[in-house]
Coordinates of C-alpha atoms in Angstrom, one line a residue:
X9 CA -20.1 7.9 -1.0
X10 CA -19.9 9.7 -4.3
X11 CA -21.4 6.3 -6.0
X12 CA -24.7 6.5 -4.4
X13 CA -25.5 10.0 -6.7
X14 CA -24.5 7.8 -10.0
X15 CA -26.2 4.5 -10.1
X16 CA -23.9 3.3 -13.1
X17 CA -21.1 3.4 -10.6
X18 CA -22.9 2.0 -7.3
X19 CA -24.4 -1.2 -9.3
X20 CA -20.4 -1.4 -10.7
X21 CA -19.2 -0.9 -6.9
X22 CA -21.8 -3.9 -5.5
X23 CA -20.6 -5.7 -8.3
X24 CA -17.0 -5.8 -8.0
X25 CA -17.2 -5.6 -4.2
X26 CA -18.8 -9.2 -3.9
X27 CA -16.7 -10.7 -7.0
X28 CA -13.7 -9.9 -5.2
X29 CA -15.0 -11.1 -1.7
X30 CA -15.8 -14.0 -3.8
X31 CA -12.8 -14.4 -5.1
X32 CA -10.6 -13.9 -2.7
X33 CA -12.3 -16.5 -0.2
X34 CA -11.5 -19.2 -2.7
X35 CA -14.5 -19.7 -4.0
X36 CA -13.6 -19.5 -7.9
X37 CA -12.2 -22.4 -9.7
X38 CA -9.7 -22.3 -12.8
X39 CA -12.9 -22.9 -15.8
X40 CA -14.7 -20.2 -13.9
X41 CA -11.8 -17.7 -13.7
X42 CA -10.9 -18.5 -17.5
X43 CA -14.7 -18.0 -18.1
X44 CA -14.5 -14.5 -16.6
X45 CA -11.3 -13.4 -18.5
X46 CA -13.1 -14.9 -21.6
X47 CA -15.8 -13.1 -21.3
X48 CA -13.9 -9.7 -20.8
X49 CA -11.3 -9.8 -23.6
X50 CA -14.0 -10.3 -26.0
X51 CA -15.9 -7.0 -24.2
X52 CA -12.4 -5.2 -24.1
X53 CA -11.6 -5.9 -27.5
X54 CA -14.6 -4.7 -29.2
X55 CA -14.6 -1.7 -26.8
X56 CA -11.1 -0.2 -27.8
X57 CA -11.4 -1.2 -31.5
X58 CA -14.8 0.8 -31.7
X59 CA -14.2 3.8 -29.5
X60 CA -10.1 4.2 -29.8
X61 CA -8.4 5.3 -32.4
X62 CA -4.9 3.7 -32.5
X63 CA -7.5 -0.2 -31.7
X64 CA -8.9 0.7 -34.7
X65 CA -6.0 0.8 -37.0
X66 CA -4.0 -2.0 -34.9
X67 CA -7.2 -4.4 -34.2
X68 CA -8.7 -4.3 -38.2
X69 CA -7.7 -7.6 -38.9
X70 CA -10.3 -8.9 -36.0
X71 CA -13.0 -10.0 -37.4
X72 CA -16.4 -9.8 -35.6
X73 CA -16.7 -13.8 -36.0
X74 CA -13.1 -14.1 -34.5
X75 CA -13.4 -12.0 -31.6
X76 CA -17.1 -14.4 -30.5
X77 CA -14.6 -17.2 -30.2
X78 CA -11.4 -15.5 -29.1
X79 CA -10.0 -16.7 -25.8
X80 CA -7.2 -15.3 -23.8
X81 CA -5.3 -18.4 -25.1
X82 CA -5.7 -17.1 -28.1
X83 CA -4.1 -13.5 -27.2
X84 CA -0.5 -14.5 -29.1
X85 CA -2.3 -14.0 -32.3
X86 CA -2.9 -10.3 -31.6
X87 CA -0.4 -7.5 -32.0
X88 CA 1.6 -6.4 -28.7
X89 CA 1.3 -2.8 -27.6
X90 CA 4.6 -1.4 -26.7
X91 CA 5.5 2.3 -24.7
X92 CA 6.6 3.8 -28.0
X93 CA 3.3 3.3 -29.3
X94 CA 2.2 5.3 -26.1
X95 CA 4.3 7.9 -26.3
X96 CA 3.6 8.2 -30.5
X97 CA 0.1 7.8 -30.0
X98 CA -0.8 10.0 -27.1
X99 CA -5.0 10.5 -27.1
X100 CA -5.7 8.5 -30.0
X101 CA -4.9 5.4 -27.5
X102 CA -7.6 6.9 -25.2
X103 CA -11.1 5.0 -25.6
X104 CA -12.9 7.6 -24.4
X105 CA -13.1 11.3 -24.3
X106 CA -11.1 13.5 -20.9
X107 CA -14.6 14.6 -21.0
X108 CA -15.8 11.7 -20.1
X109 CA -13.3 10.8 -17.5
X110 CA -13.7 11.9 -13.5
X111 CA -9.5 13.0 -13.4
X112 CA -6.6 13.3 -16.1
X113 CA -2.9 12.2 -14.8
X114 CA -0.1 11.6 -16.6
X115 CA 2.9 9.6 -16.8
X116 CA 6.0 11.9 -15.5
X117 CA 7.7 12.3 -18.8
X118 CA 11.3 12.0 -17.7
X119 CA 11.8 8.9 -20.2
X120 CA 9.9 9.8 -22.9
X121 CA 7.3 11.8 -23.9
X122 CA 4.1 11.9 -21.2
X123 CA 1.2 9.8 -21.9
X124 CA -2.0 10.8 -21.0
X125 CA -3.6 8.8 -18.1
X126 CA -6.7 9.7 -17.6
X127 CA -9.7 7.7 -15.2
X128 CA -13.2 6.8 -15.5
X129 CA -15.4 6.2 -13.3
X130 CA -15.1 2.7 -14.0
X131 CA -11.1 2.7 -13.8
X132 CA -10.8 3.7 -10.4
X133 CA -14.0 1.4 -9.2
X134 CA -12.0 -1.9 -10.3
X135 CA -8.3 -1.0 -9.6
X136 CA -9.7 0.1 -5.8
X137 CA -11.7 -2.4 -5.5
X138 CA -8.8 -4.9 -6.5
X139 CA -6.2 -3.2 -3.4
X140 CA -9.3 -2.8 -0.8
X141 CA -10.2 -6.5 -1.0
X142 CA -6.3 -7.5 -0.8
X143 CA -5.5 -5.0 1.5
X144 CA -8.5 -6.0 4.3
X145 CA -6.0 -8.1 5.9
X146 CA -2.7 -6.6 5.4
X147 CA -3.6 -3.8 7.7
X148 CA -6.6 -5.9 9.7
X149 CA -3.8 -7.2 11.9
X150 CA -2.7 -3.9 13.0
X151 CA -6.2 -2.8 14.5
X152 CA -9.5 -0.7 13.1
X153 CA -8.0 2.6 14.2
X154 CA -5.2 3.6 11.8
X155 CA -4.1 6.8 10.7
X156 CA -2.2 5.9 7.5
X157 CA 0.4 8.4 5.5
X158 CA 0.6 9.1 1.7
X159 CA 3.8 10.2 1.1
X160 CA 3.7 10.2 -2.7
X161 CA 3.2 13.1 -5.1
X162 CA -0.4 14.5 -5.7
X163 CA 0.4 16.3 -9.1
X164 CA -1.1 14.5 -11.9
X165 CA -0.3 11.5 -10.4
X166 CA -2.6 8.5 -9.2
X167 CA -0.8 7.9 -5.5
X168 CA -2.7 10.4 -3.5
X169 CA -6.1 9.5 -4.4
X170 CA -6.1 5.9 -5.0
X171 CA -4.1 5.4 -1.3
X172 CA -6.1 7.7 0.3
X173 CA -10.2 6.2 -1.4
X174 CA -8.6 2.4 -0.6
X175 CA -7.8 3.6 3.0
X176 CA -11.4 5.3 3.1
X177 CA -13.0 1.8 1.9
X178 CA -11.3 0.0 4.8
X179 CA -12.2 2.8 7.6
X180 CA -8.9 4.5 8.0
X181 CA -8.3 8.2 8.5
X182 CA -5.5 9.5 5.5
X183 CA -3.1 12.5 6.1
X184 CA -1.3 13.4 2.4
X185 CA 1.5 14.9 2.9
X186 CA 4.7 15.0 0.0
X187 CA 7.8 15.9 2.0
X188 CA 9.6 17.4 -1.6
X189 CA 6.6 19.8 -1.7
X190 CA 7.8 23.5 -0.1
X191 CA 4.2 23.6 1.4
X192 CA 5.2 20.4 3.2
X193 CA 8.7 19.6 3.5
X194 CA 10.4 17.1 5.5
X195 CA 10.8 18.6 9.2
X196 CA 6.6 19.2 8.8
X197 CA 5.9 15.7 7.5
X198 CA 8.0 14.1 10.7
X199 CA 6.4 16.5 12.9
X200 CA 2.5 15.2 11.4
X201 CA 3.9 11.7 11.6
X202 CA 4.4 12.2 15.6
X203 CA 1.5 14.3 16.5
X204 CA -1.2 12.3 14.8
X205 CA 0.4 9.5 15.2
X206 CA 0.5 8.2 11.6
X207 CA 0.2 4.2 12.4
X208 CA 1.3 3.7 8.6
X209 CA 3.0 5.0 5.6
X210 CA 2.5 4.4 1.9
X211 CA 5.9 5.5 0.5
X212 CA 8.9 4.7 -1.9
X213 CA 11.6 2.7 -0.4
X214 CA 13.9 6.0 -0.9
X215 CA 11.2 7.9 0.7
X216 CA 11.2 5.4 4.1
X217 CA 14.8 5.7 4.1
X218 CA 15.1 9.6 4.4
X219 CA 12.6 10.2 6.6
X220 CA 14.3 8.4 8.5
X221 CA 17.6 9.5 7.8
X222 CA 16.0 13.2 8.5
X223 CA 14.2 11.8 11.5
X224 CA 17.8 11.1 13.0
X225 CA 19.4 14.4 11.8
X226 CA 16.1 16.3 14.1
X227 CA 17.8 13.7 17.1
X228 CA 14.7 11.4 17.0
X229 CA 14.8 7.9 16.9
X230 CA 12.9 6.8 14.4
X231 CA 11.8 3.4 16.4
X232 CA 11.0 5.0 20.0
X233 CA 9.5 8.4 18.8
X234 CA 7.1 7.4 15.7
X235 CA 4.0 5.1 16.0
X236 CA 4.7 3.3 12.8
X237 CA 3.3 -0.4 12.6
X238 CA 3.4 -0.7 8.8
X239 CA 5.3 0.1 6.1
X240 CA 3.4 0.1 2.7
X241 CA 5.9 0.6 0.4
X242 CA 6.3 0.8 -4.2
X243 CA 7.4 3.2 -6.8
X244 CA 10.9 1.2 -7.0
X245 CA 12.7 -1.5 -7.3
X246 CA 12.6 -4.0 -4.0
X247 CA 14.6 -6.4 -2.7
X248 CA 14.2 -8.9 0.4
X249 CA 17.3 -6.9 1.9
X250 CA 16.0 -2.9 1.3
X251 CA 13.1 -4.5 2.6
X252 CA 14.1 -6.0 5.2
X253 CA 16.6 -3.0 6.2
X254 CA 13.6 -0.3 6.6
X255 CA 11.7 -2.5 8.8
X256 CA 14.8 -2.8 10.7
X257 CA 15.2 1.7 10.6
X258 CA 11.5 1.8 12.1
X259 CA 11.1 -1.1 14.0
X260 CA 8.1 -1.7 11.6
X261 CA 6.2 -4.4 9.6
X262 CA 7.7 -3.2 5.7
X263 CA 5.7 -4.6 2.7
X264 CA 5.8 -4.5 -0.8
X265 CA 2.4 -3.1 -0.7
X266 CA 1.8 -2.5 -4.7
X267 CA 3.2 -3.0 -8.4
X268 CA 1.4 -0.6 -10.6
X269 CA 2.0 2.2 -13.7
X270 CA 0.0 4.9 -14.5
X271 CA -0.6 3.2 -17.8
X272 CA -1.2 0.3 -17.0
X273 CA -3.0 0.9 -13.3
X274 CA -3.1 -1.7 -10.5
X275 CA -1.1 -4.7 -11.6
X276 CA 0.0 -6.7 -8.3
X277 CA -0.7 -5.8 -4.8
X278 CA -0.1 -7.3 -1.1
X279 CA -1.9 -9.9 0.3
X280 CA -1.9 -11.1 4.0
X281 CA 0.8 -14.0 3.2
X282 CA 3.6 -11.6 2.6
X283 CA 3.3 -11.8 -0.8
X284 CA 2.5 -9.8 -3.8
X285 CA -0.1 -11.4 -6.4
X286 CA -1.5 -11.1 -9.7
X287 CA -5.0 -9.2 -9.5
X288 CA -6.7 -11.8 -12.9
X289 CA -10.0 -10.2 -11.8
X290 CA -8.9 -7.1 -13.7
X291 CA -6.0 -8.4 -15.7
X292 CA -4.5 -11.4 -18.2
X293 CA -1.0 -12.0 -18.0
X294 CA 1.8 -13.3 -19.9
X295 CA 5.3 -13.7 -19.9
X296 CA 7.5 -13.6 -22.8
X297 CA 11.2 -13.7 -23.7
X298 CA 12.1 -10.3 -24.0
X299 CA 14.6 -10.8 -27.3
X300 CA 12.7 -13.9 -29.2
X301 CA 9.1 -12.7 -27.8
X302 CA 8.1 -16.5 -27.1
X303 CA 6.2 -17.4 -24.4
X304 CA 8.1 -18.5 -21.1
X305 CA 7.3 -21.5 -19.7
X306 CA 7.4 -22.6 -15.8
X307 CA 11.1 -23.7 -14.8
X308 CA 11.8 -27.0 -12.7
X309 CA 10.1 -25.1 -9.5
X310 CA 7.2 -23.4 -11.2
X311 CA 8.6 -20.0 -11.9
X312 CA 8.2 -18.1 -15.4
X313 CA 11.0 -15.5 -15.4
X314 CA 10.9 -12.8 -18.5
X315 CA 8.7 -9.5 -19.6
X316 CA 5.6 -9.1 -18.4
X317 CA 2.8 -8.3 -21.0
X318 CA -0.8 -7.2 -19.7
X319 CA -3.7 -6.9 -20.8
X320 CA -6.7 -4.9 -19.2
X321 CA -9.8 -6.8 -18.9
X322 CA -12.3 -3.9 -18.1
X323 CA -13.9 -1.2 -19.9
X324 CA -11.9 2.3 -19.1
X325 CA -10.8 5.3 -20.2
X326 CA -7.3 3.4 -21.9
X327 CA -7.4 -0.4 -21.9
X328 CA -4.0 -1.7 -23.0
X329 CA -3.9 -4.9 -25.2
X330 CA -0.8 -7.0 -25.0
X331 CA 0.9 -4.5 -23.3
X332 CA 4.7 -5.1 -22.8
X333 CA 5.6 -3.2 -19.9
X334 CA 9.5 -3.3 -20.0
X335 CA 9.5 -5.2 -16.8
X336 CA 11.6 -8.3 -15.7
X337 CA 9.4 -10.7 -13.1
X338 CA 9.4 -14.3 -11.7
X339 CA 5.6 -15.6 -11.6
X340 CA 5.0 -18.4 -9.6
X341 CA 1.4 -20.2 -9.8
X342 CA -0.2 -20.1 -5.9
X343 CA 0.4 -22.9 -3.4
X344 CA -2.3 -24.5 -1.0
X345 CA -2.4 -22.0 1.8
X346 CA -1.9 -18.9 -0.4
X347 CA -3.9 -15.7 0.9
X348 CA -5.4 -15.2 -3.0
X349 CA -5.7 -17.6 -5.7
X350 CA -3.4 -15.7 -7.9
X351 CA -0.3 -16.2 -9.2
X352 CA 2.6 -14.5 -7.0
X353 CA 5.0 -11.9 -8.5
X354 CA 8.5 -10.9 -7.9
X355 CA 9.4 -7.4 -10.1
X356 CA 13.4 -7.7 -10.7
X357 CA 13.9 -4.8 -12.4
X358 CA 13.4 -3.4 -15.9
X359 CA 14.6 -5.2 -19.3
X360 CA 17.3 -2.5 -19.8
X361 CA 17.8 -1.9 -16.4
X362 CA 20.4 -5.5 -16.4
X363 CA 23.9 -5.4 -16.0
X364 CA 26.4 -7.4 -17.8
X365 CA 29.3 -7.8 -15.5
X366 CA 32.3 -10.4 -16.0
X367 CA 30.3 -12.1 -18.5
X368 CA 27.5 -12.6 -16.1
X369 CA 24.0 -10.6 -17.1
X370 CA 22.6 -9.7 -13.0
X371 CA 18.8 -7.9 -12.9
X372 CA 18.6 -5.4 -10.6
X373 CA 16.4 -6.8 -7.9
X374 CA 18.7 -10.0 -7.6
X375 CA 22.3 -7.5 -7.6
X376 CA 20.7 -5.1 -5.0
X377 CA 19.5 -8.1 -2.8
X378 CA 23.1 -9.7 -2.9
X379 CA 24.8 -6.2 -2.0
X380 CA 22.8 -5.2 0.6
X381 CA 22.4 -8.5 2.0
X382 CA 24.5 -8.3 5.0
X383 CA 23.8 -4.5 6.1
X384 CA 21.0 -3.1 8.1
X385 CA 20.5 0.5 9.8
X386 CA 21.7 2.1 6.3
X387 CA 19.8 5.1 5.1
X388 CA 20.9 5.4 1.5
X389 CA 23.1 3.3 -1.0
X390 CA 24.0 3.5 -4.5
X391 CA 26.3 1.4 -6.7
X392 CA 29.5 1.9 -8.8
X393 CA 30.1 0.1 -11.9
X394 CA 34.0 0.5 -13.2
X395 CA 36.5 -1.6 -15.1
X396 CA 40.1 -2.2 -14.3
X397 CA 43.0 -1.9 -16.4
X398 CA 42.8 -5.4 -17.1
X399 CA 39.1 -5.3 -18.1
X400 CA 37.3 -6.8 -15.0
X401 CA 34.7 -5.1 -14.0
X402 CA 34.2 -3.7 -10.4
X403 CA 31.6 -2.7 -8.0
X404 CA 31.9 -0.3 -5.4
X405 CA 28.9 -0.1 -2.7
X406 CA 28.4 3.0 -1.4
X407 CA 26.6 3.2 1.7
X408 CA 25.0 5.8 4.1
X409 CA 25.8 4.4 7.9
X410 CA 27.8 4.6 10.5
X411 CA 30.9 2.7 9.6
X412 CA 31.6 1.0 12.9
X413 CA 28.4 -0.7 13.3
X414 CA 28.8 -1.8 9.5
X415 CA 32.3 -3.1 9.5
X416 CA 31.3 -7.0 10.0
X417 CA 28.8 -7.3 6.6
X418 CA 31.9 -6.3 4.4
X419 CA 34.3 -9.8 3.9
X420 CA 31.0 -11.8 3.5
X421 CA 29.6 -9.4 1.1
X422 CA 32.5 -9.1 -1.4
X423 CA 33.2 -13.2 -0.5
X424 CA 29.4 -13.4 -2.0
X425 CA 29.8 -11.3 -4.4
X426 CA 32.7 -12.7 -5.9
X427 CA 31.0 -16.1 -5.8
X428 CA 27.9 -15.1 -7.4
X429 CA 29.1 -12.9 -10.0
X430 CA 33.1 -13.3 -10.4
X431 CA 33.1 -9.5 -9.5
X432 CA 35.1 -8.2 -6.7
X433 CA 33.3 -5.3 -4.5
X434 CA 34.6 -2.4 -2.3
X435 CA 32.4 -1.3 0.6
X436 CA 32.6 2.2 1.1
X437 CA 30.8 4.6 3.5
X438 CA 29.4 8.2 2.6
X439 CA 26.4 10.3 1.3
X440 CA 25.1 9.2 -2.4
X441 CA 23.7 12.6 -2.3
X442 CA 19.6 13.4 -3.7
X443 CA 20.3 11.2 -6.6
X444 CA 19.1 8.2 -5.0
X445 CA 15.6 9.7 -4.4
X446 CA 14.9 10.1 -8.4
X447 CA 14.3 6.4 -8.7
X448 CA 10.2 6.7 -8.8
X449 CA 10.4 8.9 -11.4
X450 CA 13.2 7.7 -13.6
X451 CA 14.1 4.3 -13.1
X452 CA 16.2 2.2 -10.3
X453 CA 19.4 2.1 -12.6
X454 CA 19.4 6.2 -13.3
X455 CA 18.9 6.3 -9.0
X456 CA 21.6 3.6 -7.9
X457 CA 24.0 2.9 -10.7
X458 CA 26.8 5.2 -12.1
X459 CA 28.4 3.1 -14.6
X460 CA 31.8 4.6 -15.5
X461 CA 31.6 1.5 -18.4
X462 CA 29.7 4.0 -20.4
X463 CA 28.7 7.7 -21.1
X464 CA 25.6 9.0 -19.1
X465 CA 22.1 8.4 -20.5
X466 CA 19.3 10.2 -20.7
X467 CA 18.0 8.8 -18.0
X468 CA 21.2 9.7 -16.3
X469 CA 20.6 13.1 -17.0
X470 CA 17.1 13.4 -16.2
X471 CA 17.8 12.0 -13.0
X472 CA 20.4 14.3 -11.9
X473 CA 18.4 17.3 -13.1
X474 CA 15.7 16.0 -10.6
X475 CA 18.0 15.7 -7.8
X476 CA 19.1 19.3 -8.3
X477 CA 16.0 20.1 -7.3
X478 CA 16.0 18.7 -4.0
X479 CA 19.4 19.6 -3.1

């Protein structure tokens, strides 16, 4: 509604709404997709070298002549832009005023110095655009009368409002409600998630997972007393087996609804085939080595495995060029009979988020999806690293359930385990305590992993002054 009183915004909003119904019907081939991203690199480029500061000074060497001809082929000649520069530039990476923005977030800070985040009008128009026109069938299947939770923090922070406007485009009523908040809490959020009923939840994984937990602590089953249908879960790390396990807790459809930053905005998101794709409308990707920085190419069976780098190919309040985002993925190119003709994408964890264990290097997606692979009905887990006095290294699984229902996963987990990684593993049952819930805002390893290899991190440290909090 708000784009009909700016006419720069409802002509952007017509626009994007029938490129992506376009698009996502099939009817764009390869030359004219390349012809789009084309077409918007040279437009992004000349955009952030003119208006931002830190462009200026990293883009001189493109010449006016170059950037006529320059193709997204052609992005390995331009410099990367890396989270340091982010945190070293702050507003000078901004390509246009607060001023002229509609909302200012931030990235949390608990890494790192924040980075300003702010939107534009034209920001939020393609990054929505991109999750309503994926998102039309995800929920489609579970009816036209949905009332749909946002469980995700509202303080400079994206989650609220772009959940809550992409819910709005697709007719759904929103109730926003963070259950850490002391206006909302957790026994209020359970009892709006019964009274309304909320039909389905945008969450973290650790988020689905206490609710539930605090669902059964109220004496409520969190199958036979909630409505849920969907599960649209992101923030963290997820494997097929958390997955898996917190459909299983609500007796729900769980999806890895969305992979996204505040600096970088809507990168990957759900489609109706179950899996999460590449948005190229709005973004050109590549994936590199992350030690050699050369370009990965597909293995045997199609899949380029290594750090993403994105670049933003619309004209907002922060583009990012060549942006290495730290993260460890598998892109596969789409089959006949994918949902979207876009490449899907499997996040596995950040770079420095791997663990070396027995001589075997393990990303976090694949080592939590080989844990937990033979457990459902848990409500927490976390991980122990340690090293005998031999110098083997150890893992300890740590998980919140009842023991007796859990007792047959445990031989074929550590016989897995062992196989995979040479790395025996203890199952143990208990509370990982508020730790686990940290993971959004520090990282997955900082959440799950004490490794008693090594001192604390920062991260460490951040993480367990957040979970202090919410003891």
């Amino acid at each position: 509604m708000f784009t009909q009183y700016d006419p720069d915004s409802a002509a952007l909003t017509a626009e994007l709404r029938d490129q992506f119904d376009s698009f996502t019907a099939g009817r764009w081939d390869a030359e004219f997709l390349a012809s789009h991203q084309n077409q918007k690199l040279r437009e992004v480029l000349a955009y952030a070298r003119a208006n931002s500061p830190f462009y200026r000074k990293k883009l001189s060497g493109l010449t006016d002549e170059h950037m006529a001809g320059l193709r997204v082929d052609d992005l390995r000649s331009l410099p990367y832009t890396t989270k340091e520069d982010l945190r070293q530039a702050q507003f000078d990476i901004l390509s246009q005023p607060i001023a002229k923005a509609w909302i200012f977030y931030e990235t949390t800070g608990t890494t790192g110095a924040a980075t300003p985040c702010p939107r534009t009008n034209a920001d939020t128009i393609h990054n929505n655009s991109a999750l309503t026109a994926y998102y039309r069938d995800v929920l489609a299947v579970h009816g036209d009368r949905q009332v749909i939770g946002v469980s995700g923090p509202t303080e400079l922070h994206a989650t609220g409002d772009t959940f809550g406007d992409v819910c709005r485009n697709l007719g759904h009523s929103v109730a926003k409600m963070w259950p850490h908040s002391p206006v909302i809490g957790f026994d209020r959020a359970l009892e709006v998630m019964r009274l309304l009923p909320i039909t389905g939840l945008f969450c973290t994984p650790g988020m689905a997972m206490r609710l539930a937990q605090k669902a059964v602590e109220a004496g409520l089953d969190p199958r036979r007393d909630f409505s849920l249908d969907v599960l649209m879960l992101t923030g963290e790390l997820m494997s097929p087996s958390l997955l898996d396990n917190i459909g299983v807790l609500w007796g729900a459809e769980a999806r890895n609804a969305l992979y996204a930053s505040q600096e970088a905005s809507v990168l990957a998101a759900a489609t109706s085939d179950g899996s999460l794709r590449t948005v190229p409308l709005i973004n050109h990707y590549e994936v590199i080595e992350p030690e050699t920085l050369a370009p990965v190419e597909p293995d045997a069976d199609g899949v380029r495995y290594g750090e993403l780098v994105v670049t933003n190919l619309y004209m907002g309040a922060k583009p990012l060029i060549r942006y290495r985002t730290g993260d460890l993925v598998r892109m596969t190119d789409p089959a006949p009979g994918a949902a979207v003709r876009a490449p899907a994408l499997e996040v596995v964890g950040r770079v420095r988020d791997q663990l070396l264990l027995n001589g075997t290097l393990v990303n976090g997606y694949d080592l939590e999806d080989l844990l937990l692979r033979r457990f459902r009905g848990y409500h927490d887990y976390r991980i122990t690293v340690s090293r005998d006095e031999l110098g083997k290294d150890l893992l300890t699984l740590t998980l919140k359930a009842d023991p007796d229902s859990h007792r047959d996963g445990i031989e074929q987990a550590a016989g897995e385990c062992l196989v995979a990684l040479d790395t025996p593993l203890t199952v143990e049952f208990g509370d990982p305590g508020p730790i686990t819930s940290t993971g959004a805002m520090v990282s997955w390893k900082a959440a799950r992993v004490v490794d008693l290899r090594k001192a604390p991190s920062g991260e460490d440290s951040s993480a367990e002054r957040i979970a202090a909090t919410r003891v």
